Tab-separated table of C-alpha atoms in Angstrom:
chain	number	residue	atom	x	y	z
A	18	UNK	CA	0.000	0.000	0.000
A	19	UNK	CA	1.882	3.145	-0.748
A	20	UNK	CA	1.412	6.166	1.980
A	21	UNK	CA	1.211	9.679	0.186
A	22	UNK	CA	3.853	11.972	1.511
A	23	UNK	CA	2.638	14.443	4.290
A	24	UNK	CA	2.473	18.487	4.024
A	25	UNK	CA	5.758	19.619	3.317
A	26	UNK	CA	7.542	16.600	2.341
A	27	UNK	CA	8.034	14.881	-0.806
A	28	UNK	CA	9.399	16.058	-4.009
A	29	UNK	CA	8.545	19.997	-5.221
A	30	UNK	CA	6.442	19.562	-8.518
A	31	UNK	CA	5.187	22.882	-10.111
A	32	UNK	CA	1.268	23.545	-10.473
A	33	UNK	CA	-1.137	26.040	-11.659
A	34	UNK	CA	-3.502	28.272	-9.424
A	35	UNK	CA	-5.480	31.083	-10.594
A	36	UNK	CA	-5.212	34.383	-8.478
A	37	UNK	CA	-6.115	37.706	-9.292
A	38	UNK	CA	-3.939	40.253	-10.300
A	39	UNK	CA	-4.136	42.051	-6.729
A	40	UNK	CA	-3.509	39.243	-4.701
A	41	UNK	CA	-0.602	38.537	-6.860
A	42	UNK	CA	0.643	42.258	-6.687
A	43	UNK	CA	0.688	42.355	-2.974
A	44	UNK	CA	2.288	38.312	-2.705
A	45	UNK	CA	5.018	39.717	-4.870
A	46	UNK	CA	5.508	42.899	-2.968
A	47	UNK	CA	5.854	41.235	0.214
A	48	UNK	CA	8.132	38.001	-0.703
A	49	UNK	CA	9.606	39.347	-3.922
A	50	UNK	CA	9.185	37.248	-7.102
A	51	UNK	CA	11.631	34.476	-6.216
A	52	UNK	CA	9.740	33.865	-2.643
A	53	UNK	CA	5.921	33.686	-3.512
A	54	UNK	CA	6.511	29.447	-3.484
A	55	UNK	CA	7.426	29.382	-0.281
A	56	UNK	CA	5.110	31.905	0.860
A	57	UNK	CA	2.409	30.404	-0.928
A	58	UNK	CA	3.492	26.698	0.640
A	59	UNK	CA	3.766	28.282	4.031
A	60	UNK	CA	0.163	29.335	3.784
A	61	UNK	CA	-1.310	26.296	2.845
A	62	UNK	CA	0.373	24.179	5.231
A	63	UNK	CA	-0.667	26.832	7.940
A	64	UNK	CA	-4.363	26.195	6.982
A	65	UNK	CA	-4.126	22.553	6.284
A	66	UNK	CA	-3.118	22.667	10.177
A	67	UNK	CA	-5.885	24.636	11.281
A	68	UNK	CA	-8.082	22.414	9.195
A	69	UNK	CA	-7.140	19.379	11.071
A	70	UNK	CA	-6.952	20.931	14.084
A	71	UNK	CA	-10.619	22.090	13.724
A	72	UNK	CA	-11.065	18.481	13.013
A	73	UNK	CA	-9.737	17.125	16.051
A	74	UNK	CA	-11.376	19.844	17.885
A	75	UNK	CA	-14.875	18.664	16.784
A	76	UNK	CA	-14.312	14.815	16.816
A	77	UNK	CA	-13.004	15.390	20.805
A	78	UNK	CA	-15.921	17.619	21.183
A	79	UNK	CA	-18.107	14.921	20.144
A	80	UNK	CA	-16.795	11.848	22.227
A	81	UNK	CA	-16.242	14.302	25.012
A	82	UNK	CA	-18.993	17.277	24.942
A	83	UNK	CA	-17.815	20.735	24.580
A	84	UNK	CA	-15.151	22.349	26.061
A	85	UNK	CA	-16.183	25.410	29.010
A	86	UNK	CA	-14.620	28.630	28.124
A	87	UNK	CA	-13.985	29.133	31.564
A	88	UNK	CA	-10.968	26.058	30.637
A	89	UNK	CA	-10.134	27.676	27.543
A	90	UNK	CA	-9.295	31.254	29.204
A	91	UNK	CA	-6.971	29.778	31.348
A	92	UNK	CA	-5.158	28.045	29.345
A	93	UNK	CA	-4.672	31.236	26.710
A	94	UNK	CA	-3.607	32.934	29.843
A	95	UNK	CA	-1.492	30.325	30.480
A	96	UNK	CA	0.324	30.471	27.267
A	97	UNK	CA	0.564	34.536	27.186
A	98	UNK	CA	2.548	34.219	30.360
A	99	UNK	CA	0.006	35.717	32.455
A	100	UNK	CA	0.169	33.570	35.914
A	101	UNK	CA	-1.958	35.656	37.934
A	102	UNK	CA	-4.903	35.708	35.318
A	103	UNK	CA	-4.045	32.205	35.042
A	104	UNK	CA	-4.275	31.145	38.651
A	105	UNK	CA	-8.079	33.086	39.020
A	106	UNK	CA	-9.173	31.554	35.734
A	107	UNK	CA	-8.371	27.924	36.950
């Protein structure tokens, strides 16, 4: 059974998107014309992420029931750093 390679490995083949002319003004004003494939591969392996991650959100959420946002504020505070928002929260 061959296994497909995952986001961001594997050989580099070229393809063909469609983007309009001011999306491809400002990609090539911000990496240059030489960057916009790895911009452009950055971007889509960023949302493939969030895709899954959305995914594994909602499958958990499922099994599990939703998460309280009371939870989820304290562990954003815990990741910004802020202990003392942190320590309330929890």
């Amino acid at each position: 059974m061959a296994t497909h390679p995952t986001p961001g490995e594997g050989p580099v083949r070229p393809v063909s998107v469609s983007l309009h002319e001011g999306t491809i003004a400002a990609l090539r004003e911000r990496t240059g014309k030489r960057g916009m494939s790895a911009y452009v591969e950055a971007l889509i392996q960023r949302q493939l992420e969030r895709e899954r991650l959305r995914e594994l959100i909602e499958d958990a959420e499922a099994e599990h029931g939703p998460v309280e946002q009371a939870a989820v504020e304290a562990k954003r505070a815990v990741l910004r750093g802020d202990t003392a928002s942190s320590a309330d929260a929890a």
